[in-house]
Amino acid sequence: MSPVTSHSPPGQSPLRTVQVLGGGNAGSSAHVRSLTAGLVARGVRVTVCAPVEADRAYDFTGTGAEHVHVPRSSDPGAVAALRDACKDADLVHAHGLHASFRAALALSGRRTPLVVTWHDRAHAEGARAHLLRLLERRVVKAATVVLGTSSDLVDRARRTGARDARLAAVALPGPTAAEEPEDPDRPSPKIRAELGATGRPLLMAVGSLDRHRGYGTLLDATRAWRLLDPVPLVVIAGEGPLRTVLQRRIEDEGLPVRLIGRRDDVRALLAAADLALLPSSWESRSVLAQEALHARVPLVATRVGGIPELVGDAAELVPYGDAEALADAVTGLLGDPERRELLTEKGVRQAATWPTEDETVAQVLSVYDELTQHRPLV
C-alpha cells in the first residue's frame, strides 16, 4: 500500500470509525483487515469490534487499530458492548448481515451514520429464510449507505428498501506468508504429491461444505470424468454440515474426490491445480474466482450472482445444477491446452481491471467524508 498522510483537515480531530465484524467469512474478514490497515495509514482512528478469535486470525491490532471483543450473538450483553464501543464514533461501518443488525441495534436512538457492506447473501430455507428477509429490511432501513460487492447485491438492497445503495470497490487482499505459493509460475509437485494428484489432472474447489455450494452437482459430474485416462482428481478444501453426506457418496460410488478440510494455504493449492471449480448456486465477489485468475488457473464456474460481472469472458461459465454441462466444460478444457492458455491470458487481463487495495480504501473514505463533512473543529 502506498505511503499516505493524515486524512483529517487541519484543525479537525482525526476521524474515528468503528468497523463491526461478526463471525465473518474469510473474504469479509480479510477485507476488514485490509481496509483497517489503509484507514489507519491515512490517520483515521479505527476500532474493530469482532470476536477475539477473529483478531487472533487477522491481527487487526497489528494494523494500529483498537480491538474490542464483541461476540457473534445479538443478545443484550453483546449489543451493549457494541453500543459502548460506538459511543464516540463519527461513523460505524458494519460488514455482513448479522454484524449490521447488531450495529443497527447498538446505534438505535443515535444519529451516528451507519455504513453497511454486504459481501455475500445469506443462504437459508423455510422459516429461517423469512427471518433473514426481516433482518435485511431492518438493516437497510437503519443504514445511511449500503455498499454491495456485486451489482446484484446492490439491486437486492434497493429492492429491500435501501435509501442509498452503491457498488463497492473491494480488492482481493494480498497473500500472507502462509498463503504464498512456492513458485506461482508452475504447479507445486510437492502439493500435488501430497494430494495424490501426481500424473493426473488436479481439479480444485474451495468453500464451506454447505448446500448452496453445489457440491452434489460436482459429485454427479465426476462420474463422467472416471472415463478419462488418467482420471482427474477433485479436491475440495473446506468444512461444513454436509461433510458426512458427501464423504459417504464418495465412498459408496467410488468417486475420484478428496475432502481435505479447512486449509490456510488455498493460494498454494490453487497454484498447483490444473483447473479451479466453482459450482455454487450463488456467489457475489468470489474470492476463489479472483485467486484462480490471479494464479493463472483456468476456472469453470456457474453463471450465477456476481460471477459473470467479476470474471467476464475469462472463465468457462455453466448453468447452476447442470452436472452434464459442468462435466462437458471440464472435459473440454482438459483436452484443449490452447483454450486453457487463452483463459489464463484473459484472466490476467480481467484481474487487472479489479480495484486495488488503495482504490478500495479511497472509495470508502470518500463515502465517510460525505457522511461526516459537518464534524466540528477541535
mmCIF file with all atom_site columns, C-alpha atoms in Angstrom, residues 157-369:
data_model
loop_
_atom_site.group_PDB
_atom_site.id
_atom_site.type_symbol
_atom_site.label_atom_id
_atom_site.label_alt_id
_atom_site.label_comp_id
_atom_site.label_asym_id
_atom_site.label_entity_id
_atom_site.label_seq_id
_atom_site.pdbx_PDB_ins_code
_atom_site.Cartn_x
_atom_site.Cartn_y
_atom_site.Cartn_z
_atom_site.occupancy
_atom_site.B_iso_or_equiv
_atom_site.pdbx_formal_charge
_atom_site.auth_seq_id
_atom_site.auth_comp_id
_atom_site.auth_asym_id
_atom_site.auth_atom_id
_atom_site.pdbx_PDB_model_num
ATOM 1   C CA . ALA A 1 157 ? -30.552 -3.785  -1.239  1.00 0.00 ? 157 ALA A CA 1
ATOM 2   C CA . ARG A 1 158 ? -32.584 -1.323  -3.315  1.00 0.00 ? 158 ARG A CA 1
ATOM 3   C CA . ARG A 1 159 ? -35.474 -3.765  -3.655  1.00 0.00 ? 159 ARG A CA 1
ATOM 4   C CA . THR A 1 160 ? -35.375 -4.297  0.110   1.00 0.00 ? 160 THR A CA 1
ATOM 5   C CA . GLY A 1 161 ? -35.757 -0.577  0.716   1.00 0.00 ? 161 GLY A CA 1
ATOM 6   C CA . ALA A 1 162 ? -32.270 0.914   0.959   1.00 0.00 ? 162 ALA A CA 1
ATOM 7   C CA . ARG A 1 163 ? -32.322 4.705   0.606   1.00 0.00 ? 163 ARG A CA 1
ATOM 8   C CA . ASP A 1 164 ? -28.765 4.750   -0.780  1.00 0.00 ? 164 ASP A CA 1
ATOM 9   C CA . ALA A 1 165 ? -27.158 1.606   -2.225  1.00 0.00 ? 165 ALA A CA 1
ATOM 10  C CA . ARG A 1 166 ? -23.891 1.654   -4.174  1.00 0.00 ? 166 ARG A CA 1
ATOM 11  C CA . LEU A 1 167 ? -21.462 -0.759  -5.772  1.00 0.00 ? 167 LEU A CA 1
ATOM 12  C CA . ALA A 1 168 ? -18.424 -1.261  -3.539  1.00 0.00 ? 168 ALA A CA 1
ATOM 13  C CA . ALA A 1 169 ? -14.830 -1.382  -4.706  1.00 0.00 ? 169 ALA A CA 1
ATOM 14  C CA . VAL A 1 170 ? -13.440 -4.446  -2.930  1.00 0.00 ? 170 VAL A CA 1
ATOM 15  C CA . ALA A 1 171 ? -9.887  -5.548  -3.603  1.00 0.00 ? 171 ALA A CA 1
ATOM 16  C CA . LEU A 1 172 ? -8.550  -9.060  -3.180  1.00 0.00 ? 172 LEU A CA 1
ATOM 17  C CA . PRO A 1 173 ? -6.101  -8.616  -0.279  1.00 0.00 ? 173 PRO A CA 1
ATOM 18  C CA . GLY A 1 174 ? -2.526  -9.731  -0.876  1.00 0.00 ? 174 GLY A CA 1
ATOM 19  C CA . PRO A 1 175 ? -1.428  -13.170 0.332   1.00 0.00 ? 175 PRO A CA 1
ATOM 20  C CA . THR A 1 176 ? 0.005   -13.805 3.752   1.00 0.00 ? 176 THR A CA 1
ATOM 21  C CA . ALA A 1 177 ? 3.331   -15.612 4.022   1.00 0.00 ? 177 ALA A CA 1
ATOM 22  C CA . ALA A 1 178 ? 1.490   -18.889 4.692   1.00 0.00 ? 178 ALA A CA 1
ATOM 23  C CA . GLU A 1 179 ? -0.628  -18.472 1.540   1.00 0.00 ? 179 GLU A CA 1
ATOM 24  C CA . GLU A 1 180 ? 2.134   -17.508 -0.887  1.00 0.00 ? 180 GLU A CA 1
ATOM 25  C CA . PRO A 1 181 ? 2.839   -20.331 -3.394  1.00 0.00 ? 181 PRO A CA 1
ATOM 26  C CA . GLU A 1 182 ? 6.405   -21.601 -3.567  1.00 0.00 ? 182 GLU A CA 1
ATOM 27  C CA . ASP A 1 183 ? 6.508   -20.777 -7.275  1.00 0.00 ? 183 ASP A CA 1
ATOM 28  C CA . PRO A 1 184 ? 3.438   -19.097 -8.790  1.00 0.00 ? 184 PRO A CA 1
ATOM 29  C CA . ASP A 1 185 ? 4.601   -19.889 -12.339 1.00 0.00 ? 185 ASP A CA 1
ATOM 30  C CA . ARG A 1 186 ? 4.418   -23.669 -12.072 1.00 0.00 ? 186 ARG A CA 1
ATOM 31  C CA . PRO A 1 187 ? 2.397   -26.275 -10.199 1.00 0.00 ? 187 PRO A CA 1
ATOM 32  C CA . SER A 1 188 ? 3.996   -27.464 -6.991  1.00 0.00 ? 188 SER A CA 1
ATOM 33  C CA . PRO A 1 189 ? 4.995   -31.151 -7.299  1.00 0.00 ? 189 PRO A CA 1
ATOM 34  C CA . LYS A 1 190 ? 5.129   -31.364 -3.517  1.00 0.00 ? 190 LYS A CA 1
ATOM 35  C CA . ILE A 1 191 ? 1.498   -30.286 -3.098  1.00 0.00 ? 191 ILE A CA 1
ATOM 36  C CA . ARG A 1 192 ? 0.312   -32.474 -5.975  1.00 0.00 ? 192 ARG A CA 1
ATOM 37  C CA . ALA A 1 193 ? 2.053   -35.481 -4.414  1.00 0.00 ? 193 ALA A CA 1
ATOM 38  C CA . GLU A 1 194 ? 0.528   -34.698 -1.020  1.00 0.00 ? 194 GLU A CA 1
ATOM 39  C CA . LEU A 1 195 ? -2.943  -34.597 -2.562  1.00 0.00 ? 195 LEU A CA 1
ATOM 40  C CA . GLY A 1 196 ? -2.422  -37.770 -4.607  1.00 0.00 ? 196 GLY A CA 1
ATOM 41  C CA . ALA A 1 197 ? -2.508  -35.999 -7.974  1.00 0.00 ? 197 ALA A CA 1
ATOM 42  C CA . THR A 1 198 ? 0.886   -36.975 -9.377  1.00 0.00 ? 198 THR A CA 1
ATOM 43  C CA . GLY A 1 199 ? 0.491   -37.929 -13.025 1.00 0.00 ? 199 GLY A CA 1
ATOM 44  C CA . ARG A 1 200 ? -3.191  -36.958 -13.215 1.00 0.00 ? 200 ARG A CA 1
ATOM 45  C CA . PRO A 1 201 ? -5.151  -33.691 -13.575 1.00 0.00 ? 201 PRO A CA 1
ATOM 46  C CA . LEU A 1 202 ? -5.916  -31.854 -10.327 1.00 0.00 ? 202 LEU A CA 1
ATOM 47  C CA . LEU A 1 203 ? -9.262  -30.040 -10.083 1.00 0.00 ? 203 LEU A CA 1
ATOM 48  C CA . MET A 1 204 ? -9.570  -27.726 -7.065  1.00 0.00 ? 204 MET A CA 1
ATOM 49  C CA . ALA A 1 205 ? -12.715 -26.476 -5.321  1.00 0.00 ? 205 ALA A CA 1
ATOM 50  C CA . VAL A 1 206 ? -12.718 -24.389 -2.137  1.00 0.00 ? 206 VAL A CA 1
ATOM 51  C CA . GLY A 1 207 ? -15.589 -23.431 0.144   1.00 0.00 ? 207 GLY A CA 1
ATOM 52  C CA . SER A 1 208 ? -17.734 -24.474 3.069   1.00 0.00 ? 208 SER A CA 1
ATOM 53  C CA . LEU A 1 209 ? -19.499 -27.807 2.680   1.00 0.00 ? 209 LEU A CA 1
ATOM 54  C CA . ASP A 1 210 ? -22.978 -26.286 2.544   1.00 0.00 ? 210 ASP A CA 1
ATOM 55  C CA . ARG A 1 211 ? -25.909 -26.996 0.261   1.00 0.00 ? 211 ARG A CA 1
ATOM 56  C CA . HIS A 1 212 ? -25.611 -23.771 -1.748  1.00 0.00 ? 212 HIS A CA 1
ATOM 57  C CA . ARG A 1 213 ? -22.040 -24.612 -2.800  1.00 0.00 ? 213 ARG A CA 1
ATOM 58  C CA . GLY A 1 214 ? -23.290 -27.102 -5.398  1.00 0.00 ? 214 GLY A CA 1
ATOM 59  C CA . TYR A 1 215 ? -21.037 -29.968 -4.372  1.00 0.00 ? 215 TYR A CA 1
ATOM 60  C CA . GLY A 1 216 ? -23.792 -32.517 -5.012  1.00 0.00 ? 216 GLY A CA 1
ATOM 61  C CA . THR A 1 217 ? -23.785 -31.447 -8.664  1.00 0.00 ? 217 THR A CA 1
ATOM 62  C CA . LEU A 1 218 ? -19.989 -31.580 -8.673  1.00 0.00 ? 218 LEU A CA 1
ATOM 63  C CA . LEU A 1 219 ? -20.021 -35.174 -7.439  1.00 0.00 ? 219 LEU A CA 1
ATOM 64  C CA . ASP A 1 220 ? -22.552 -36.040 -10.155 1.00 0.00 ? 220 ASP A CA 1
ATOM 65  C CA . ALA A 1 221 ? -20.217 -34.548 -12.774 1.00 0.00 ? 221 ALA A CA 1
ATOM 66  C CA . THR A 1 222 ? -17.232 -36.601 -11.607 1.00 0.00 ? 222 THR A CA 1
ATOM 67  C CA . ARG A 1 223 ? -18.918 -39.767 -12.866 1.00 0.00 ? 223 ARG A CA 1
ATOM 68  C CA . ALA A 1 224 ? -18.183 -38.635 -16.439 1.00 0.00 ? 224 ALA A CA 1
ATOM 69  C CA . TRP A 1 225 ? -14.542 -37.933 -15.650 1.00 0.00 ? 225 TRP A CA 1
ATOM 70  C CA . ARG A 1 226 ? -13.976 -41.531 -14.493 1.00 0.00 ? 226 ARG A CA 1
ATOM 71  C CA . LEU A 1 227 ? -13.898 -42.434 -18.197 1.00 0.00 ? 227 LEU A CA 1
ATOM 72  C CA . LEU A 1 228 ? -10.866 -40.206 -18.805 1.00 0.00 ? 228 LEU A CA 1
ATOM 73  C CA . ASP A 1 229 ? -7.320  -41.552 -18.768 1.00 0.00 ? 229 ASP A CA 1
ATOM 74  C CA . PRO A 1 230 ? -5.781  -40.581 -16.445 1.00 0.00 ? 230 PRO A CA 1
ATOM 75  C CA . VAL A 1 231 ? -8.762  -39.960 -14.174 1.00 0.00 ? 231 VAL A CA 1
ATOM 76  C CA . PRO A 1 232 ? -8.792  -36.381 -12.807 1.00 0.00 ? 232 PRO A CA 1
ATOM 77  C CA . LEU A 1 233 ? -8.769  -35.947 -9.035  1.00 0.00 ? 233 LEU A CA 1
ATOM 78  C CA . VAL A 1 234 ? -11.201 -33.453 -7.500  1.00 0.00 ? 234 VAL A CA 1
ATOM 79  C CA . VAL A 1 235 ? -10.009 -31.955 -4.216  1.00 0.00 ? 235 VAL A CA 1
ATOM 80  C CA . ILE A 1 236 ? -12.403 -29.914 -2.070  1.00 0.00 ? 236 ILE A CA 1
ATOM 81  C CA . ALA A 1 237 ? -10.984 -27.738 0.713   1.00 0.00 ? 237 ALA A CA 1
ATOM 82  C CA . GLY A 1 238 ? -13.496 -26.698 3.341   1.00 0.00 ? 238 GLY A CA 1
ATOM 83  C CA . GLU A 1 239 ? -15.620 -27.853 6.240   1.00 0.00 ? 239 GLU A CA 1
ATOM 84  C CA . GLY A 1 240 ? -19.346 -27.827 6.867   1.00 0.00 ? 240 GLY A CA 1
ATOM 85  C CA . PRO A 1 241 ? -22.519 -29.698 7.703   1.00 0.00 ? 241 PRO A CA 1
ATOM 86  C CA . LEU A 1 242 ? -22.562 -31.794 4.523   1.00 0.00 ? 242 LEU A CA 1
ATOM 87  C CA . ARG A 1 243 ? -19.174 -33.419 5.055   1.00 0.00 ? 243 ARG A CA 1
ATOM 88  C CA . THR A 1 244 ? -20.580 -36.765 6.223   1.00 0.00 ? 244 THR A CA 1
ATOM 89  C CA . VAL A 1 245 ? -23.130 -36.901 3.393   1.00 0.00 ? 245 VAL A CA 1
ATOM 90  C CA . LEU A 1 246 ? -20.542 -36.043 0.748   1.00 0.00 ? 246 LEU A CA 1
ATOM 91  C CA . GLN A 1 247 ? -17.958 -38.465 2.120   1.00 0.00 ? 247 GLN A CA 1
ATOM 92  C CA . ARG A 1 248 ? -20.496 -41.291 2.114   1.00 0.00 ? 248 ARG A CA 1
ATOM 93  C CA . ARG A 1 249 ? -21.330 -40.621 -1.536  1.00 0.00 ? 249 ARG A CA 1
ATOM 94  C CA . ILE A 1 250 ? -17.651 -40.529 -2.467  1.00 0.00 ? 250 ILE A CA 1
ATOM 95  C CA . GLU A 1 251 ? -17.044 -43.889 -0.824  1.00 0.00 ? 251 GLU A CA 1
ATOM 96  C CA . ASP A 1 252 ? -20.283 -45.608 -1.926  1.00 0.00 ? 252 ASP A CA 1
ATOM 97  C CA . GLU A 1 253 ? -19.941 -44.520 -5.563  1.00 0.00 ? 253 GLU A CA 1
ATOM 98  C CA . GLY A 1 254 ? -16.155 -44.754 -5.810  1.00 0.00 ? 254 GLY A CA 1
ATOM 99  C CA . LEU A 1 255 ? -15.832 -41.149 -6.948  1.00 0.00 ? 255 LEU A CA 1
ATOM 100 C CA . PRO A 1 256 ? -12.376 -39.597 -7.631  1.00 0.00 ? 256 PRO A CA 1
ATOM 101 C CA . VAL A 1 257 ? -12.867 -36.906 -4.980  1.00 0.00 ? 257 VAL A CA 1
ATOM 102 C CA . ARG A 1 258 ? -10.994 -36.000 -1.787  1.00 0.00 ? 258 ARG A CA 1
ATOM 103 C CA . LEU A 1 259 ? -12.278 -33.828 1.043   1.00 0.00 ? 259 LEU A CA 1
ATOM 104 C CA . ILE A 1 260 ? -9.270  -32.258 2.768   1.00 0.00 ? 260 ILE A CA 1
ATOM 105 C CA . GLY A 1 261 ? -10.964 -29.989 5.320   1.00 0.00 ? 261 GLY A CA 1
ATOM 106 C CA . ARG A 1 262 ? -10.223 -26.350 6.022   1.00 0.00 ? 262 ARG A CA 1
ATOM 107 C CA . ARG A 1 263 ? -6.817  -25.155 4.782   1.00 0.00 ? 263 ARG A CA 1
ATOM 108 C CA . ASP A 1 264 ? -4.808  -21.958 5.235   1.00 0.00 ? 264 ASP A CA 1
ATOM 109 C CA . ASP A 1 265 ? -2.760  -22.459 2.054   1.00 0.00 ? 265 ASP A CA 1
ATOM 110 C CA . VAL A 1 266 ? -5.520  -22.048 -0.530  1.00 0.00 ? 266 VAL A CA 1
ATOM 111 C CA . ARG A 1 267 ? -3.403  -19.922 -2.865  1.00 0.00 ? 267 ARG A CA 1
ATOM 112 C CA . ALA A 1 268 ? -0.697  -22.582 -2.940  1.00 0.00 ? 268 ALA A CA 1
ATOM 113 C CA . LEU A 1 269 ? -3.286  -25.306 -3.548  1.00 0.00 ? 269 LEU A CA 1
ATOM 114 C CA . LEU A 1 270 ? -4.746  -23.339 -6.454  1.00 0.00 ? 270 LEU A CA 1
ATOM 115 C CA . ALA A 1 271 ? -1.305  -22.713 -7.938  1.00 0.00 ? 271 ALA A CA 1
ATOM 116 C CA . ALA A 1 272 ? -0.822  -26.498 -8.028  1.00 0.00 ? 272 ALA A CA 1
ATOM 117 C CA . ALA A 1 273 ? -4.149  -27.166 -9.779  1.00 0.00 ? 273 ALA A CA 1
ATOM 118 C CA . ASP A 1 274 ? -4.943  -27.651 -13.455 1.00 0.00 ? 274 ASP A CA 1
ATOM 119 C CA . LEU A 1 275 ? -8.458  -26.235 -13.099 1.00 0.00 ? 275 LEU A CA 1
ATOM 120 C CA . ALA A 1 276 ? -10.454 -24.419 -10.407 1.00 0.00 ? 276 ALA A CA 1
ATOM 121 C CA . LEU A 1 277 ? -14.131 -25.305 -9.938  1.00 0.00 ? 277 LEU A CA 1
ATOM 122 C CA . LEU A 1 278 ? -16.901 -23.095 -8.534  1.00 0.00 ? 278 LEU A CA 1
ATOM 123 C CA . PRO A 1 279 ? -20.274 -24.906 -8.781  1.00 0.00 ? 279 PRO A CA 1
ATOM 124 C CA . SER A 1 280 ? -22.242 -22.683 -6.335  1.00 0.00 ? 280 SER A CA 1
ATOM 125 C CA . SER A 1 281 ? -25.906 -21.755 -6.555  1.00 0.00 ? 281 SER A CA 1
ATOM 126 C CA . TRP A 1 282 ? -24.971 -18.135 -5.859  1.00 0.00 ? 282 TRP A CA 1
ATOM 127 C CA . GLU A 1 283 ? -21.783 -16.126 -5.334  1.00 0.00 ? 283 GLU A CA 1
ATOM 128 C CA . SER A 1 284 ? -21.057 -12.442 -5.020  1.00 0.00 ? 284 SER A CA 1
ATOM 129 C CA . ARG A 1 285 ? -17.431 -11.369 -5.403  1.00 0.00 ? 285 ARG A CA 1
ATOM 130 C CA . SER A 1 286 ? -15.982 -14.860 -5.099  1.00 0.00 ? 286 SER A CA 1
ATOM 131 C CA . VAL A 1 287 ? -12.534 -14.967 -3.507  1.00 0.00 ? 287 VAL A CA 1
ATOM 132 C CA . LEU A 1 288 ? -11.859 -18.333 -5.176  1.00 0.00 ? 288 LEU A CA 1
ATOM 133 C CA . ALA A 1 289 ? -12.627 -16.916 -8.631  1.00 0.00 ? 289 ALA A CA 1
ATOM 134 C CA . GLN A 1 290 ? -10.290 -13.979 -8.049  1.00 0.00 ? 290 GLN A CA 1
ATOM 135 C CA . GLU A 1 291 ? -7.488  -16.136 -6.675  1.00 0.00 ? 291 GLU A CA 1
ATOM 136 C CA . ALA A 1 292 ? -7.797  -18.589 -9.573  1.00 0.00 ? 292 ALA A CA 1
ATOM 137 C CA . LEU A 1 293 ? -7.455  -15.848 -12.182 1.00 0.00 ? 293 LEU A CA 1
ATOM 138 C CA . HIS A 1 294 ? -4.547  -14.278 -10.303 1.00 0.00 ? 294 HIS A CA 1
ATOM 139 C CA . ALA A 1 295 ? -2.857  -17.695 -10.128 1.00 0.00 ? 295 ALA A CA 1
ATOM 140 C CA . ARG A 1 296 ? -3.362  -18.218 -13.899 1.00 0.00 ? 296 ARG A CA 1
ATOM 141 C CA . VAL A 1 297 ? -5.523  -21.286 -13.279 1.00 0.00 ? 297 VAL A CA 1
ATOM 142 C CA . PRO A 1 298 ? -8.453  -21.789 -15.685 1.00 0.00 ? 298 PRO A CA 1
ATOM 143 C CA . LEU A 1 299 ? -11.809 -21.510 -13.921 1.00 0.00 ? 299 LEU A CA 1
ATOM 144 C CA . VAL A 1 300 ? -15.074 -23.346 -14.512 1.00 0.00 ? 300 VAL A CA 1
ATOM 145 C CA . ALA A 1 301 ? -17.894 -21.638 -12.612 1.00 0.00 ? 301 ALA A CA 1
ATOM 146 C CA . THR A 1 302 ? -21.659 -21.346 -12.535 1.00 0.00 ? 302 THR A CA 1
ATOM 147 C CA . ARG A 1 303 ? -23.293 -18.394 -14.271 1.00 0.00 ? 303 ARG A CA 1
ATOM 148 C CA . VAL A 1 304 ? -24.871 -17.006 -11.104 1.00 0.00 ? 304 VAL A CA 1
ATOM 149 C CA . GLY A 1 305 ? -24.897 -13.869 -8.930  1.00 0.00 ? 305 GLY A CA 1
ATOM 150 C CA . GLY A 1 306 ? -21.859 -11.655 -9.366  1.00 0.00 ? 306 GLY A CA 1
ATOM 151 C CA . ILE A 1 307 ? -19.701 -14.232 -11.167 1.00 0.00 ? 307 ILE A CA 1
ATOM 152 C CA . PRO A 1 308 ? -20.300 -13.105 -14.786 1.00 0.00 ? 308 PRO A CA 1
ATOM 153 C CA . GLU A 1 309 ? -19.662 -9.469  -13.799 1.00 0.00 ? 309 GLU A CA 1
ATOM 154 C CA . LEU A 1 310 ? -16.485 -10.465 -11.944 1.00 0.00 ? 310 LEU A CA 1
ATOM 155 C CA . VAL A 1 311 ? -14.810 -12.770 -14.479 1.00 0.00 ? 311 VAL A CA 1
ATOM 156 C CA . GLY A 1 312 ? -16.154 -11.535 -17.816 1.00 0.00 ? 312 GLY A CA 1
ATOM 157 C CA . ASP A 1 313 ? -15.050 -13.912 -20.581 1.00 0.00 ? 313 ASP A CA 1
ATOM 158 C CA . ALA A 1 314 ? -12.069 -15.192 -18.576 1.00 0.00 ? 314 ALA A CA 1
ATOM 159 C CA . ALA A 1 315 ? -13.784 -18.380 -17.374 1.00 0.00 ? 315 ALA A CA 1
ATOM 160 C CA . GLU A 1 316 ? -15.999 -21.196 -18.616 1.00 0.00 ? 316 GLU A CA 1
ATOM 161 C CA . LEU A 1 317 ? -19.471 -20.478 -17.229 1.00 0.00 ? 317 LEU A CA 1
ATOM 162 C CA . VAL A 1 318 ? -22.175 -23.160 -16.926 1.00 0.00 ? 318 VAL A CA 1
ATOM 163 C CA . PRO A 1 319 ? -25.738 -23.205 -15.558 1.00 0.00 ? 319 PRO A CA 1
ATOM 164 C CA . TYR A 1 320 ? -26.123 -23.999 -11.872 1.00 0.00 ? 320 TYR A CA 1
ATOM 165 C CA . GLY A 1 321 ? -27.196 -27.565 -11.098 1.00 0.00 ? 321 GLY A CA 1
ATOM 166 C CA . ASP A 1 322 ? -26.345 -28.893 -14.588 1.00 0.00 ? 322 ASP A CA 1
ATOM 167 C CA . ALA A 1 323 ? -23.921 -31.764 -13.952 1.00 0.00 ? 323 ALA A CA 1
ATOM 168 C CA . GLU A 1 324 ? -23.674 -32.620 -17.646 1.00 0.00 ? 324 GLU A CA 1
ATOM 169 C CA . ALA A 1 325 ? -22.695 -29.063 -18.616 1.00 0.00 ? 325 ALA A CA 1
ATOM 170 C CA . LEU A 1 326 ? -20.123 -28.953 -15.809 1.00 0.00 ? 326 LEU A CA 1
ATOM 171 C CA . ALA A 1 327 ? -18.677 -32.317 -16.857 1.00 0.00 ? 327 ALA A CA 1
ATOM 172 C CA . ASP A 1 328 ? -18.505 -31.268 -20.511 1.00 0.00 ? 328 ASP A CA 1
ATOM 173 C CA . ALA A 1 329 ? -16.804 -27.959 -19.702 1.00 0.00 ? 329 ALA A CA 1
ATOM 174 C CA . VAL A 1 330 ? -14.117 -29.659 -17.624 1.00 0.00 ? 330 VAL A CA 1
ATOM 175 C CA . THR A 1 331 ? -13.576 -32.478 -20.129 1.00 0.00 ? 331 THR A CA 1
ATOM 176 C CA . GLY A 1 332 ? -13.309 -29.946 -22.944 1.00 0.00 ? 332 GLY A CA 1
ATOM 177 C CA . LEU A 1 333 ? -10.724 -27.837 -21.133 1.00 0.00 ? 333 LEU A CA 1
ATOM 178 C CA . LEU A 1 334 ? -8.610  -30.807 -20.098 1.00 0.00 ? 334 LEU A CA 1
ATOM 179 C CA . GLY A 1 335 ? -8.433  -31.843 -23.746 1.00 0.00 ? 335 GLY A CA 1
ATOM 180 C CA . ASP A 1 336 ? -7.704  -28.359 -25.106 1.00 0.00 ? 336 ASP A CA 1
ATOM 181 C CA . PRO A 1 337 ? -4.433  -26.835 -23.842 1.00 0.00 ? 337 PRO A CA 1
ATOM 182 C CA . GLU A 1 338 ? -4.792  -23.860 -26.214 1.00 0.00 ? 338 GLU A CA 1
ATOM 183 C CA . ARG A 1 339 ? -8.168  -22.984 -24.699 1.00 0.00 ? 339 ARG A CA 1
ATOM 184 C CA . ARG A 1 340 ? -6.703  -23.249 -21.205 1.00 0.00 ? 340 ARG A CA 1
ATOM 185 C CA . GLU A 1 341 ? -3.861  -20.916 -22.159 1.00 0.00 ? 341 GLU A CA 1
ATOM 186 C CA . LEU A 1 342 ? -6.308  -18.444 -23.693 1.00 0.00 ? 342 LEU A CA 1
ATOM 187 C CA . LEU A 1 343 ? -8.337  -18.407 -20.470 1.00 0.00 ? 343 LEU A CA 1
ATOM 188 C CA . THR A 1 344 ? -5.236  -17.769 -18.357 1.00 0.00 ? 344 THR A CA 1
ATOM 189 C CA . GLU A 1 345 ? -4.301  -14.815 -20.588 1.00 0.00 ? 345 GLU A CA 1
ATOM 190 C CA . LYS A 1 346 ? -7.833  -13.420 -20.393 1.00 0.00 ? 346 LYS A CA 1
ATOM 191 C CA . GLY A 1 347 ? -7.751  -13.977 -16.640 1.00 0.00 ? 347 GLY A CA 1
ATOM 192 C CA . VAL A 1 348 ? -4.651  -11.826 -16.241 1.00 0.00 ? 348 VAL A CA 1
ATOM 193 C CA . ARG A 1 349 ? -6.289  -9.016  -18.237 1.00 0.00 ? 349 ARG A CA 1
ATOM 194 C CA . GLN A 1 350 ? -9.542  -9.314  -16.288 1.00 0.00 ? 350 GLN A CA 1
ATOM 195 C CA . ALA A 1 351 ? -7.755  -9.278  -12.912 1.00 0.00 ? 351 ALA A CA 1
ATOM 196 C CA . ALA A 1 352 ? -6.010  -6.058  -13.944 1.00 0.00 ? 352 ALA A CA 1
ATOM 197 C CA . THR A 1 353 ? -9.429  -4.352  -14.094 1.00 0.00 ? 353 THR A CA 1
ATOM 198 C CA . TRP A 1 354 ? -10.271 -5.138  -10.473 1.00 0.00 ? 354 TRP A CA 1
ATOM 199 C CA . PRO A 1 355 ? -9.785  -2.441  -7.821  1.00 0.00 ? 355 PRO A CA 1
ATOM 200 C CA . THR A 1 356 ? -6.566  -2.284  -5.837  1.00 0.00 ? 356 THR A CA 1
ATOM 201 C CA . GLU A 1 357 ? -6.429  -2.066  -2.049  1.00 0.00 ? 357 GLU A CA 1
ATOM 202 C CA . ASP A 1 358 ? -5.603  1.656   -2.328  1.00 0.00 ? 358 ASP A CA 1
ATOM 203 C CA . GLU A 1 359 ? -8.615  2.244   -4.588  1.00 0.00 ? 359 GLU A CA 1
ATOM 204 C CA . THR A 1 360 ? -10.828 0.322   -2.174  1.00 0.00 ? 360 THR A CA 1
ATOM 205 C CA . VAL A 1 361 ? -9.742  2.456   0.782   1.00 0.00 ? 361 VAL A CA 1
ATOM 206 C CA . ALA A 1 362 ? -10.113 5.655   -1.273  1.00 0.00 ? 362 ALA A CA 1
ATOM 207 C CA . GLN A 1 363 ? -13.711 4.815   -2.208  1.00 0.00 ? 363 GLN A CA 1
ATOM 208 C CA . VAL A 1 364 ? -14.656 4.002   1.377   1.00 0.00 ? 364 VAL A CA 1
ATOM 209 C CA . LEU A 1 365 ? -13.036 7.225   2.608   1.00 0.00 ? 365 LEU A CA 1
ATOM 210 C CA . SER A 1 366 ? -14.983 9.234   0.057   1.00 0.00 ? 366 SER A CA 1
ATOM 211 C CA . VAL A 1 367 ? -18.202 7.764   1.489   1.00 0.00 ? 367 VAL A CA 1
ATOM 212 C CA . TYR A 1 368 ? -17.026 8.526   5.031   1.00 0.00 ? 368 TYR A CA 1
ATOM 213 C CA . ASP A 1 369 ? -16.191 12.135  4.054   1.00 0.00 ? 369 ASP A CA 1
#
